[in-house]
XYZ file of C-alpha atoms in Angstrom:
774
model
C 13.343 32.627 -0.381
C 10.087 30.749 0.273
C 10.508 28.956 -3.059
C 14.123 28.024 -2.219
C 13.004 26.771 1.197
C 10.194 24.746 -0.394
C 12.643 23.144 -2.836
C 14.816 22.065 0.084
C 11.836 20.529 1.885
C 10.860 18.806 -1.351
C 14.356 17.331 -1.738
C 14.009 15.949 1.808
C 10.747 14.239 0.833
C 8.562 16.664 2.826
C 6.213 17.570 -0.010
C 3.338 18.822 2.124
C 5.554 21.433 3.793
C 6.838 22.484 0.380
C 3.288 22.857 -0.982
C 2.236 24.952 2.038
C 5.140 27.377 1.510
C 4.513 27.679 -2.216
C 0.733 28.040 -2.270
C -0.781 27.422 1.156
C -2.611 24.383 2.507
C -5.660 24.567 0.239
C -4.932 25.383 -3.397
C -8.212 26.084 -5.182
C -8.495 26.883 -8.906
C -5.063 28.469 -8.980
C -5.747 30.671 -5.928
C -3.073 30.554 -3.218
C -2.922 32.029 0.282
C -1.739 35.607 0.748
C 1.553 34.720 2.481
C 2.579 32.024 -0.020
C 5.476 32.310 -2.484
C 3.164 32.355 -5.506
C 0.889 35.085 -4.167
C 3.798 37.300 -3.017
C 5.381 37.008 -6.482
C 2.028 37.784 -8.109
C 1.434 40.881 -5.913
C 4.836 42.289 -6.892
C 4.485 41.374 -10.596
C 7.576 39.190 -10.222
C 7.008 36.951 -13.244
C 10.209 34.914 -12.891
C 9.498 34.390 -9.189
C 6.003 33.169 -10.088
C 7.372 30.870 -12.799
C 9.854 29.302 -10.351
C 7.219 28.879 -7.625
C 4.628 27.255 -9.923
C 7.300 24.924 -11.315
C 8.421 23.968 -7.802
C 4.792 23.380 -6.827
C 4.339 21.104 -9.836
C 7.389 19.112 -8.786
C 6.127 18.794 -5.191
C 2.705 17.622 -6.380
C 4.360 15.143 -8.745
C 6.459 13.633 -5.963
C 3.343 13.563 -3.785
C 1.628 11.468 -6.467
C -0.926 14.200 -7.270
C -0.265 14.056 -10.983
C -3.280 15.951 -12.352
C -2.541 18.873 -10.040
C 1.157 18.730 -11.007
C 0.259 18.985 -14.708
C -1.856 22.084 -14.041
C 0.993 23.684 -12.056
C 3.643 22.997 -14.715
C 1.360 24.335 -17.461
C 0.686 27.503 -15.465
C 4.438 27.991 -14.973
C 5.076 27.256 -18.663
C 2.498 29.819 -19.796
C 4.127 32.596 -17.746
C 7.669 31.502 -18.787
C 6.714 31.754 -22.465
C 5.157 35.167 -21.811
C 8.485 36.501 -20.530
C 10.452 34.436 -23.104
C 12.530 32.560 -20.516
C 13.616 29.435 -22.386
C 15.445 27.898 -19.399
C 12.205 27.695 -17.427
C 10.317 26.480 -20.511
C 12.752 23.551 -20.795
C 12.453 22.845 -17.060
C 8.637 22.786 -17.256
C 8.687 20.491 -20.295
C 10.879 18.115 -18.289
C 8.488 18.369 -15.345
C 5.489 17.570 -17.548
C 7.349 14.672 -19.167
C 8.285 13.168 -15.788
C 4.712 13.562 -14.546
C 3.216 11.761 -17.544
C 5.906 9.071 -17.222
C 4.879 8.610 -13.572
C 1.209 8.430 -14.590
C 2.104 5.777 -17.166
C 4.023 3.774 -14.566
C 1.135 3.962 -12.087
C -1.382 2.893 -14.720
C 0.879 0.053 -15.837
C 0.944 -1.230 -12.251
C -2.837 -0.900 -12.048
C -3.182 -2.840 -15.300
C -0.948 -5.591 -13.898
C -3.100 -5.850 -10.777
C -6.273 -5.924 -12.871
C -4.794 -8.776 -14.939
C -3.875 -10.647 -11.747
C -7.501 -10.588 -10.635
C -8.754 -11.461 -14.165
C -10.440 -8.098 -14.715
C -9.392 -8.088 -18.367
C -11.681 -5.253 -19.414
C -10.193 -2.897 -16.818
C -6.662 -4.117 -17.631
C -7.152 -3.357 -21.325
C -8.554 0.114 -20.588
C -5.712 0.901 -18.179
C -3.159 -0.315 -20.699
C -4.606 2.095 -23.267
C -4.196 4.952 -20.783
C -0.613 3.807 -20.130
C 0.268 3.982 -23.821
C -1.316 7.441 -24.063
C 0.607 8.750 -21.053
C 3.851 7.250 -22.382
C 3.317 8.980 -25.731
C 2.637 12.289 -23.989
C 5.797 11.909 -21.878
C 7.891 11.170 -24.978
C 6.443 14.199 -26.760
C 7.364 16.533 -23.871
C 10.850 15.021 -23.456
C 11.517 15.392 -27.199
C 10.364 19.034 -27.118
C 12.579 19.629 -24.092
C 15.518 17.903 -25.802
C 15.240 20.001 -28.976
C 14.885 23.253 -27.064
C 17.800 22.403 -24.711
C 20.004 21.738 -27.750
C 19.121 25.089 -29.341
C 20.014 26.758 -26.035
C 23.203 24.688 -25.715
C 21.824 23.607 -22.295
C 23.770 20.388 -21.708
C 22.267 19.691 -18.255
C 18.655 19.642 -19.464
C 19.692 17.886 -22.678
C 21.058 15.038 -20.555
C 17.940 14.952 -18.344
C 15.735 14.647 -21.430
C 17.873 11.887 -22.948
C 17.863 9.874 -19.695
C 14.073 10.212 -19.490
C 13.687 9.073 -23.100
C 15.836 5.943 -22.685
C 13.371 4.221 -20.333
C 10.348 5.348 -22.353
C 11.793 4.224 -25.690
C 12.644 0.881 -24.064
C 8.983 0.464 -23.074
C 7.658 1.661 -26.423
C 10.104 -0.216 -28.659
C 11.016 -3.458 -26.830
C 11.949 -5.164 -30.132
C 13.924 -2.254 -31.559
C 17.065 -1.955 -29.389
C 18.754 0.431 -31.856
C 16.641 3.471 -30.960
C 17.143 2.788 -27.234
C 20.905 2.230 -27.428
C 21.346 5.209 -29.755
C 19.661 7.450 -27.164
C 21.794 5.892 -24.428
C 24.966 6.585 -26.408
C 23.910 10.209 -26.916
C 23.399 10.520 -23.149
C 26.849 9.061 -22.477
C 28.448 11.549 -24.885
C 26.732 14.527 -23.203
C 27.716 13.161 -19.777
C 31.406 13.391 -20.772
C 30.951 17.055 -21.757
C 29.662 18.151 -18.335
C 31.928 19.414 -15.537
C 32.262 17.176 -12.496
C 29.418 17.652 -10.021
C 27.047 15.711 -7.768
C 24.433 15.694 -10.534
C 26.920 14.284 -13.016
C 27.935 11.507 -10.594
C 24.327 10.516 -9.852
C 23.454 10.593 -13.563
C 26.358 8.198 -14.206
C 24.840 5.843 -11.593
C 21.409 6.228 -13.212
C 22.846 5.391 -16.644
C 24.619 2.338 -15.169
C 21.200 1.109 -14.014
C 19.543 1.896 -17.339
C 22.241 0.010 -19.240
C 21.471 -3.138 -17.260
C 17.721 -2.686 -17.596
C 17.499 -2.057 -21.345
C 20.056 -4.711 -22.285
C 18.787 -7.498 -20.034
C 18.040 -10.864 -21.593
C 14.583 -11.234 -20.006
C 12.646 -8.155 -21.162
C 9.594 -9.099 -19.062
C 11.455 -8.196 -15.855
C 10.808 -4.599 -14.782
C 12.371 -4.601 -11.337
C 15.022 -2.179 -10.142
C 18.562 -3.397 -10.927
C 19.685 -1.628 -7.748
C 18.235 -4.471 -5.640
C 17.565 -7.263 -8.170
C 20.033 -9.256 -10.259
C 19.418 -8.869 -14.001
C 21.089 -10.991 -16.662
C 22.493 -8.194 -18.784
C 25.248 -7.927 -21.377
C 26.104 -4.422 -20.177
C 27.637 -5.191 -16.780
C 31.221 -4.222 -17.817
C 30.014 -0.801 -19.052
C 27.879 -0.384 -15.895
C 30.941 -1.105 -13.751
C 32.903 1.483 -15.762
C 30.195 4.126 -15.163
C 29.987 3.364 -11.444
C 33.781 3.640 -11.115
C 33.515 6.991 -12.923
C 30.893 8.083 -10.347
C 33.245 7.032 -7.526
C 36.086 9.062 -9.074
C 33.926 12.182 -9.576
C 32.682 12.072 -5.990
C 36.210 11.592 -4.674
C 37.388 14.582 -6.738
C 34.628 16.889 -5.447
C 34.956 15.340 -1.954
C 31.333 14.216 -1.719
C 31.572 11.166 0.557
C 27.867 10.228 0.550
C 27.883 10.070 -3.245
C 31.136 8.077 -3.272
C 29.628 5.576 -0.828
C 26.456 5.302 -2.893
C 28.402 4.466 -6.055
C 30.510 1.891 -4.189
C 27.353 0.302 -2.789
C 25.921 -0.067 -6.287
C 29.223 -1.554 -7.458
C 29.063 -4.011 -4.574
C 25.611 -5.120 -5.766
C 26.910 -5.899 -9.258
C 29.668 -8.065 -7.753
C 27.012 -9.717 -5.544
C 25.078 -10.631 -8.685
C 28.274 -12.041 -10.214
C 28.731 -14.096 -7.002
C 32.108 -12.496 -6.360
C 31.121 -12.256 -2.713
C 34.427 -11.127 -1.195
C 34.753 -8.172 -3.584
C 31.073 -7.377 -3.003
C 31.570 -7.426 0.788
C 34.647 -5.185 0.552
C 32.861 -2.572 -1.585
C 29.653 -2.634 0.476
C 31.563 -2.233 3.744
C 33.378 0.750 2.197
C 29.959 2.143 1.257
C 28.809 1.759 4.859
C 31.811 3.659 6.235
C 30.946 6.803 4.290
C 27.151 6.610 4.568
C 25.221 8.940 6.835
C 21.725 9.059 5.282
C 19.354 6.358 6.543
C 17.819 5.854 3.083
C 21.240 4.617 1.899
C 22.190 2.962 5.181
C 19.232 0.584 4.941
C 20.309 -0.496 1.436
C 23.914 -1.260 2.322
C 23.197 -2.997 5.651
C 20.620 -5.130 3.815
C 23.206 -5.849 1.108
C 25.829 -6.928 3.666
C 23.157 -9.109 5.308
C 22.458 -10.857 1.992
C 26.179 -11.330 1.338
C 26.857 -12.829 4.774
C 23.849 -15.100 4.349
C 25.193 -16.268 0.964
C 28.567 -17.045 2.546
C 27.091 -18.919 5.529
C 27.770 -16.249 8.186
C 24.189 -16.400 9.460
C 24.434 -14.607 12.823
C 26.329 -11.719 11.230
C 23.702 -11.667 8.467
C 20.917 -11.386 11.066
C 22.722 -8.505 12.785
C 22.953 -6.533 9.541
C 19.333 -7.253 8.566
C 18.276 -5.871 11.952
C 20.377 -2.736 11.376
C 18.671 -2.335 7.995
C 15.219 -2.489 9.585
C 16.266 0.046 12.234
C 17.212 2.418 9.401
C 13.901 1.728 7.664
C 12.020 2.722 10.821
C 13.778 6.088 10.790
C 12.878 6.828 7.170
C 9.466 5.202 6.899
C 7.935 8.634 6.296
C 10.291 9.601 3.488
C 10.942 6.301 1.730
C 7.617 4.509 1.947
C 5.243 7.436 1.898
C 6.466 10.530 0.213
C 7.387 9.527 -3.313
C 4.043 8.046 -4.227
C 5.119 7.379 -7.809
C 7.584 4.876 -6.279
C 4.943 3.356 -4.000
C 4.748 -0.028 -5.681
C 8.531 -0.461 -5.587
C 7.889 -1.229 -1.912
C 7.448 -4.889 -2.862
C 10.908 -5.024 -4.447
C 12.888 -2.634 -2.281
C 11.470 -2.754 1.262
C 9.312 -5.808 1.911
C 12.105 -8.357 1.154
C 14.258 -6.981 3.995
C 11.627 -8.023 6.539
C 10.824 -11.356 4.898
C 14.456 -12.416 4.541
C 15.159 -11.566 8.187
C 12.025 -13.389 9.345
C 13.063 -16.474 7.420
C 16.526 -16.437 9.017
C 15.134 -15.971 12.537
C 12.442 -18.625 12.072
C 15.052 -21.089 10.782
C 17.079 -20.375 13.911
C 14.130 -21.527 16.004
C 14.421 -24.990 14.481
C 18.040 -25.227 15.686
C 17.331 -24.479 19.348
C 16.810 -27.300 21.847
C 15.996 -25.459 25.078
C 12.427 -24.170 25.321
C 13.644 -20.874 26.823
C 15.825 -20.233 23.741
C 12.908 -21.002 21.410
C 10.605 -18.619 23.295
C 13.208 -15.873 23.400
C 13.704 -16.157 19.632
C 9.966 -16.141 18.890
C 9.532 -13.100 21.151
C 12.019 -11.255 18.945
C 10.236 -12.407 15.757
C 6.777 -11.019 16.642
C 7.908 -7.345 16.596
C 9.509 -7.885 13.166
C 6.189 -9.230 11.843
C 4.540 -6.169 13.354
C 7.033 -3.841 11.668
C 6.291 -5.463 8.299
C 2.528 -5.098 8.819
C 2.971 -1.425 9.779
C 5.201 -0.754 6.768
C 2.646 -2.378 4.422
C -0.199 -0.320 5.856
C 1.686 2.954 5.718
C 2.688 2.211 2.145
C -0.974 1.562 1.290
C -2.341 4.576 3.133
C 0.290 7.035 1.965
C 1.159 10.082 4.026
C -2.394 11.142 4.793
C -2.474 9.858 8.346
C -0.212 8.887 11.208
C -0.555 5.455 12.750
C -1.204 5.643 16.488
C 0.752 2.748 17.984
C -0.361 0.866 21.087
C 2.342 -0.413 23.423
C 0.219 -3.119 25.095
C 0.758 -6.447 23.298
C -2.357 -8.246 22.098
C -1.448 -11.658 23.592
C -1.688 -10.254 27.125
C -5.351 -9.305 26.718
C -7.604 -12.070 28.039
C -6.437 -15.583 28.753
C -9.136 -17.061 26.489
C -7.698 -15.375 23.387
C -5.142 -16.800 20.953
C -3.257 -14.901 18.239
C -2.249 -16.589 14.975
C 0.300 -14.785 12.776
C 1.202 -15.961 9.277
C 4.259 -15.335 7.102
C 4.367 -16.440 3.451
C 7.899 -17.351 2.353
C 9.031 -18.535 -1.075
C 9.254 -22.218 -0.171
C 6.923 -22.544 2.840
C 4.332 -20.944 5.064
C 4.979 -20.206 8.752
C 2.127 -20.035 11.281
C 2.912 -18.717 14.774
C 0.483 -19.353 17.637
C 0.734 -16.993 20.627
C -1.064 -17.615 23.933
C -1.199 -15.845 27.276
C 0.993 -17.588 29.858
C 0.237 -16.454 33.361
C 1.492 -13.240 34.903
C 1.826 -10.724 32.033
C 3.699 -13.251 29.878
C 2.986 -15.141 26.705
C 4.292 -18.201 24.889
C 4.502 -18.952 21.188
C 5.118 -21.878 18.888
C 5.705 -22.050 15.141
C 4.348 -24.563 12.647
C 5.780 -24.873 9.119
C 3.444 -25.680 6.244
C 5.440 -27.120 3.296
C 3.735 -25.077 0.547
C 5.401 -22.658 -1.865
C 4.164 -19.092 -2.103
C 2.573 -19.646 -5.531
C 0.655 -22.677 -4.217
C -0.604 -20.616 -1.281
C -1.893 -18.010 -3.733
C -3.523 -20.645 -5.976
C -5.227 -22.434 -3.065
C -6.497 -19.229 -1.462
C -7.806 -17.807 -4.759
C -9.550 -21.100 -5.541
C -11.143 -21.152 -2.084
C -12.200 -17.514 -2.351
C -13.791 -18.124 -5.785
C -15.755 -21.104 -4.475
C -16.862 -19.273 -1.319
C -18.264 -16.385 -3.368
C -20.348 -18.723 -5.551
C -23.598 -18.832 -3.581
C -25.292 -21.017 -6.226
C -22.813 -23.846 -5.534
C -25.247 -26.669 -4.660
C -22.459 -29.231 -4.333
C -20.487 -27.188 -1.758
C -17.270 -27.549 -3.732
C -15.559 -25.110 -1.334
C -15.353 -27.711 1.438
C -12.191 -29.497 0.275
C -10.223 -26.233 0.058
C -11.734 -24.919 3.315
C -10.572 -28.099 5.034
C -7.110 -27.853 3.461
C -6.625 -24.329 4.833
C -8.066 -25.471 8.195
C -5.298 -28.102 8.246
C -2.717 -25.364 7.700
C -3.908 -22.993 10.410
C -5.900 -24.838 13.071
C -5.255 -28.575 13.145
C -1.593 -28.287 14.276
C -2.705 -26.294 17.348
C -5.950 -28.055 18.381
C -4.536 -29.486 21.613
C -3.107 -26.085 22.647
C -6.391 -24.290 21.936
C -8.420 -26.859 23.860
C -5.998 -26.979 26.792
C -6.109 -23.171 27.188
C -9.924 -23.097 26.690
C -9.597 -20.574 23.888
C -12.808 -18.807 22.851
C -11.549 -16.077 20.479
C -9.001 -16.379 17.668
C -7.264 -13.218 16.426
C -5.532 -13.499 13.044
C -2.694 -11.263 11.840
C -2.589 -12.417 8.242
C -0.017 -12.054 5.518
C -0.642 -11.099 1.890
C -3.254 -13.091 -0.005
C -4.373 -14.814 3.221
C -6.193 -11.590 4.138
C -8.632 -12.151 1.266
C -10.534 -15.120 2.754
C -12.975 -15.226 5.692
C -11.394 -17.547 8.270
C -14.871 -18.149 9.716
C -15.583 -20.449 6.733
C -12.706 -22.871 7.406
C -14.084 -26.383 7.782
C -12.858 -29.308 9.899
C -14.965 -31.927 8.092
C -17.962 -31.533 10.405
C -18.376 -27.850 11.283
C -17.217 -24.365 10.386
C -14.551 -22.690 12.484
C -17.016 -19.949 13.499
C -19.167 -22.588 15.210
C -16.353 -23.168 17.709
C -14.502 -19.833 17.959
C -15.232 -16.126 17.736
C -12.907 -14.659 15.102
C -11.295 -11.278 14.519
C -8.478 -9.839 12.409
C -5.818 -7.447 13.680
C -3.795 -5.325 11.246
C -0.804 -5.445 13.634
C -0.132 -6.067 17.318
C 0.684 -2.433 18.014
C -2.355 -1.095 16.137
C -4.943 -2.948 18.214
C -6.148 -1.762 21.600
C -8.773 -4.199 22.926
C -11.072 -2.342 25.325
C -14.554 -3.337 26.443
C -17.370 -1.039 25.269
C -20.268 0.185 27.358
C -23.156 -1.505 25.525
C -25.753 0.829 27.056
C -24.173 3.863 25.358
C -24.090 2.397 21.861
C -25.979 4.328 19.206
C -25.478 4.559 15.467
C -25.259 7.198 12.784
C -26.255 5.227 9.676
C -26.237 6.313 6.046
C -27.510 4.176 3.203
C -27.778 4.128 -0.581
C -30.732 2.286 -2.109
C -30.543 3.643 -5.654
C -28.334 2.603 -8.566
C -25.109 4.565 -8.845
C -22.395 5.428 -11.364
C -18.915 6.621 -10.431
C -15.969 7.871 -12.461
C -12.698 5.897 -12.184
C -9.330 5.804 -13.986
C -10.608 2.832 -16.006
C -13.816 4.641 -17.023
C -17.259 4.751 -15.420
C -18.365 1.986 -13.053
C -22.025 1.138 -12.444
C -23.512 -0.198 -9.210
C -26.890 -1.907 -8.810
C -29.602 -0.660 -6.388
C -29.382 -1.970 -2.812
C -33.043 -2.723 -2.241
C -32.750 -4.016 1.341
C -30.714 -1.114 2.731
C -33.842 0.716 3.921
C -34.912 -2.245 6.052
C -31.276 -2.680 7.209
C -31.183 0.871 8.567
C -34.647 0.543 10.107
C -33.620 -2.610 11.982
C -30.492 -0.866 13.315
C -32.248 2.304 14.475
C -34.978 0.202 16.090
C -32.477 -2.015 17.953
C -30.264 0.792 19.265
C -31.963 3.822 20.880
C -30.845 7.362 19.930
C -29.655 6.079 16.529
C -30.254 7.935 13.271
C -30.581 6.690 9.694
C -30.406 8.757 6.480
C -30.866 7.547 2.897
C -29.905 8.406 -0.685
C -29.900 12.174 -1.330
C -29.372 12.739 2.410
C -26.207 10.630 2.251
C -23.668 13.324 1.380
C -20.244 14.209 2.830
C -21.684 17.543 3.999
C -24.570 15.891 5.873
C -22.227 13.344 7.454
C -20.045 16.196 8.683
C -23.042 18.127 10.034
C -24.347 15.125 11.975
C -20.942 14.386 13.497
C -20.522 18.017 14.553
C -23.927 18.037 16.290
C -23.669 14.704 18.149
C -21.152 12.097 19.264
C -21.833 8.737 17.630
C -19.759 5.734 18.796
C -20.801 3.805 15.672
C -20.839 4.957 12.046
C -22.655 2.585 9.687
C -22.349 3.105 5.922
C -24.602 0.798 3.908
C -23.281 1.590 0.469
C -21.110 0.274 -2.321
C -17.406 0.365 -1.549
C -14.483 -0.478 -3.793
C -11.102 -1.304 -2.320
C -8.293 -0.570 -4.734
C -4.541 -1.090 -4.776
C -3.829 2.078 -2.799
C -5.799 4.517 -0.677
C -6.573 6.800 -3.641
C -8.257 3.925 -5.477
C -10.391 3.018 -2.443
C -13.734 4.749 -2.165
C -17.296 4.620 -0.850
C -20.234 5.706 -3.010
C -22.475 8.508 -1.662
C -25.949 9.613 -2.718
C -24.732 13.030 -3.881
C -24.834 13.534 -7.669
C -22.310 15.679 -9.534
C -22.240 16.759 -13.180
C -19.005 16.274 -15.147
C -18.532 17.943 -18.530
C -15.502 16.628 -20.442
C -16.319 18.333 -23.748
C -18.291 21.554 -24.191
C -20.035 20.183 -27.283
C -21.480 17.235 -25.307
C -24.006 17.236 -22.442
C -22.716 16.754 -18.888
C -22.529 13.254 -17.437
C -23.986 12.595 -13.976
C -21.901 10.655 -11.454
C -22.235 9.828 -7.774
C -19.686 11.571 -5.584
C -17.300 9.250 -3.797
C -15.614 9.336 -0.400
C -11.957 8.294 -0.496
C -10.095 7.053 2.574
C -8.476 10.442 2.974
C -11.834 12.237 2.588
C -13.318 10.097 5.348
C -10.273 10.593 7.562
C -10.346 14.379 7.174
C -14.107 14.576 7.617
C -14.266 12.482 10.793
C -11.197 14.042 12.380
C -12.318 17.621 11.805
C -15.950 17.125 12.869
C -15.868 14.232 15.334
C -12.697 15.281 17.134
C -9.638 13.379 18.298
C -10.979 12.978 21.849
C -14.130 11.131 20.748
C -12.885 7.970 19.039
C -15.265 5.885 16.981
C -15.935 2.471 18.503
C -16.906 0.851 15.222
C -17.098 1.691 11.534
C -19.419 -0.715 9.701
C -19.343 -0.984 5.915
C -21.828 -3.181 4.096
C -21.996 -3.922 0.339
C -18.225 -3.496 -0.033
C -16.002 -5.623 -2.211
C -12.357 -6.579 -2.605
C -11.026 -8.423 -5.627
C -9.999 -12.064 -5.784
C -6.252 -12.450 -6.156
C -5.133 -9.080 -4.814
C -3.087 -9.007 -1.642
C -3.196 -5.183 -1.622
C -6.912 -4.497 -1.824
C -7.576 -6.259 1.477
C -5.140 -3.843 3.136
C -7.888 -1.282 2.539
C -10.193 -3.092 4.950
C -7.735 -2.604 7.801
C -6.676 0.763 6.466
C -10.138 2.280 6.349
C -10.743 1.721 10.060
C -7.345 3.114 11.006
C -7.632 6.024 8.588
C -11.084 6.920 9.926
C -9.797 6.895 13.504
C -11.966 3.923 14.456
C -11.036 1.259 16.999
C -12.512 -1.446 14.798
C -14.402 -2.074 11.591
C -16.813 -4.607 10.138
C -16.725 -4.935 6.370
C -17.469 -7.502 3.696
C -14.861 -9.147 1.492
C -17.343 -9.398 -1.387
C -20.801 -8.120 -2.308
C -23.300 -9.941 -0.146
C -26.969 -10.772 -0.626
C -29.011 -7.719 0.485
C -31.469 -9.619 2.678
C -28.710 -11.629 4.375
C -26.799 -8.437 5.128
C -29.808 -6.771 6.778
C -30.501 -9.779 9.018
C -26.901 -10.535 9.973
C -26.001 -6.942 10.822
C -29.192 -6.387 12.842
C -28.480 -9.558 14.854
C -24.877 -8.437 15.415
C -25.929 -5.067 16.851
C -28.554 -6.692 19.099
C -26.006 -9.160 20.522
C -23.339 -6.497 21.005
C -25.864 -4.198 22.695
C -26.749 -7.021 25.099
C -23.177 -7.080 26.451
C -21.227 -9.499 24.247
C -17.824 -8.675 22.768
C -17.923 -7.600 19.124
C -16.244 -10.849 18.025
C -18.752 -13.004 19.898
C -21.662 -10.873 18.686
C -20.606 -11.432 15.068
C -20.116 -15.138 15.827
C -23.630 -15.348 17.284
C -25.133 -13.609 14.247
C -23.390 -16.000 11.848
C -24.269 -19.117 13.877
C -27.907 -17.954 14.129
C -27.989 -17.639 10.314
C -26.545 -21.141 9.905
C -29.054 -22.646 12.342
C -31.961 -20.902 10.648
C -30.915 -22.157 7.204
C -29.744 -25.708 7.917
C -29.716 -27.892 4.799
C -30.751 -24.877 2.712
C -28.903 -23.031 -0.046
C -28.533 -20.011 2.291
C -26.243 -22.014 4.588
C -23.503 -21.551 1.975
C -20.669 -19.325 3.329
C -21.242 -16.940 0.424
C -24.201 -15.564 2.384
C -22.795 -15.187 5.895
C -18.991 -15.560 5.888
C -17.656 -12.435 4.097
C -18.338 -10.139 7.066
C -15.105 -9.795 9.005
C -14.227 -7.882 12.160
C -10.971 -5.917 12.110
C -9.319 -4.344 15.150
C -10.657 -4.248 18.717
C -12.689 -7.434 19.156
C -13.991 -6.706 22.686
């Protein structure tokens, strides 16, 4: 019964609850808790019960994105199933293993694409090799499953194996359509032999999608045909399959499935620009839809269709309904199925962006100032929802975001908020200022640059800013160009309101540059304004600190380090100035404590936090921000031995702290009632060109339960880091806000190094403040 219950939770997307029922909260080397399904089955020598529970656990771990653990679970289930000669479970486990390796291949393929985007060709090549290996392993398991299912005359698992093989063969043999279409035809034949059921109807829908995908004219496109329009020769056959799915669902009286098939049909007619038929089908889909995960798709689809036919206000209404549905399912859709995490860009993000574009365009049509303000007031929460959705997608389901109801613009009349939205054809910048009694006013400025140009300009600026040896200061032209986008249109407003602090809520690639380095032709932006970044309006709670109670728990790594990653081992150079950095901090702030190298371990960090309350945690170590929270880590001084092959000696690696590790460690030892004022990370790095890696900078503060964070966008000169951070702490301790303390430290560096190489932004600009700036 526990296994059945776990499977139901798993089907609802609640994988953690399923895992707890099957094995307990902390599975360790195959040992589960006494009251778990697996342990109960084991105690009563119930081999089939154990097989089912291990297989269900493997499926839950797979959907959670914990692929290595899933493989172990499926193999454990498979071993017991073979021992009792239960071929049905053997087939099921082979399918589970195949799907897990296919998910691993997909994840690695995405990683390889990101590595290529940021010109890390070595990592991209290594990741691509892993992808091919995982694909081959998935094919091998699917083929074993297929052969065994056929010997058992198991049509259901035969069809599952064939469907799995279609996509894999398409990836492996892009120039050999015969093998792909032959497998597809076999799947269609088996489909006809099955009795009508929900599974049969959904498989028909899946095959309709696969037909479009494998027979599309542009083989480089890998997006989901459920939300994207593909130029495919198979649309008539896809329509036939979707109509079959409608008929099956009508026959078995499954309305949700009938609506789903009609919604997919509506999308095909949308792609064919037969808008009236598309609207009719999609509205029929809406009538029978109850589940929010489908409701968001069909309301979004109606919104797109009304937009295409010029019914703009109706389009806006349906987009807003779609976002309301997304709010209800953010946990299930965006978080739970981690192997679908990167589909967020195709299947979730566009809903917000398309609505924002419609609402922003509306602003241009209003004449009365009150109408403009009312419209902009409704736009800011949508921007916030998009930022929250992005962060939760990045962080996964390892933490809950604590939302703040107090809007940022109402905090301090000398503060301005600048929000950016990158659209396909232009860039929107929204300035928000306090306006008297608990009110605020906003205005929007359109920059006529396409999204690709924004990316090119920002990457070029970032590359030039990182190059500290640039004697000719080639960054200045780009820094001035971006200044003209963000600041110049609002100069009179900022001066009139006597603004002192600028808070940026940035979009995408814009998060990857330090705004402090923008240049007006005479001076840097930091020389005029204190600057901070907020991940979202409702995630920032600006509260003044008590500077007299500030003390630091600091850990540092001075030695060289090597860590193990998916793309192989990664080496880090020694940080020779970290010792002096920690000494300067502990000298400046009384009751502070600094620990180095072998004392920098997760266990020691936990011990120190359990003994004392530290408002500031400072980690002077290498940090790598990846494309999701599992690829983001900090390097500790603890060494671990890894032995891949018994015939070879063990390899020594530094242990890493992932975002989730840090979150769990701080929350269990520091306590929820003692929030961290500031988490400081020095010697960190994000990659040029990635709009996901910079999400980690905001994410790490939120995940660690910190009100704010200071981190570097790229690896900074050791000596500069020590001096800048020491000056920051001194200024903050004297009573300044964090934003102004960082501003003072950066200005002091510039004044000290006038006309010298060290005045280059590469030395001082990459340190950014995220979150509470007071």
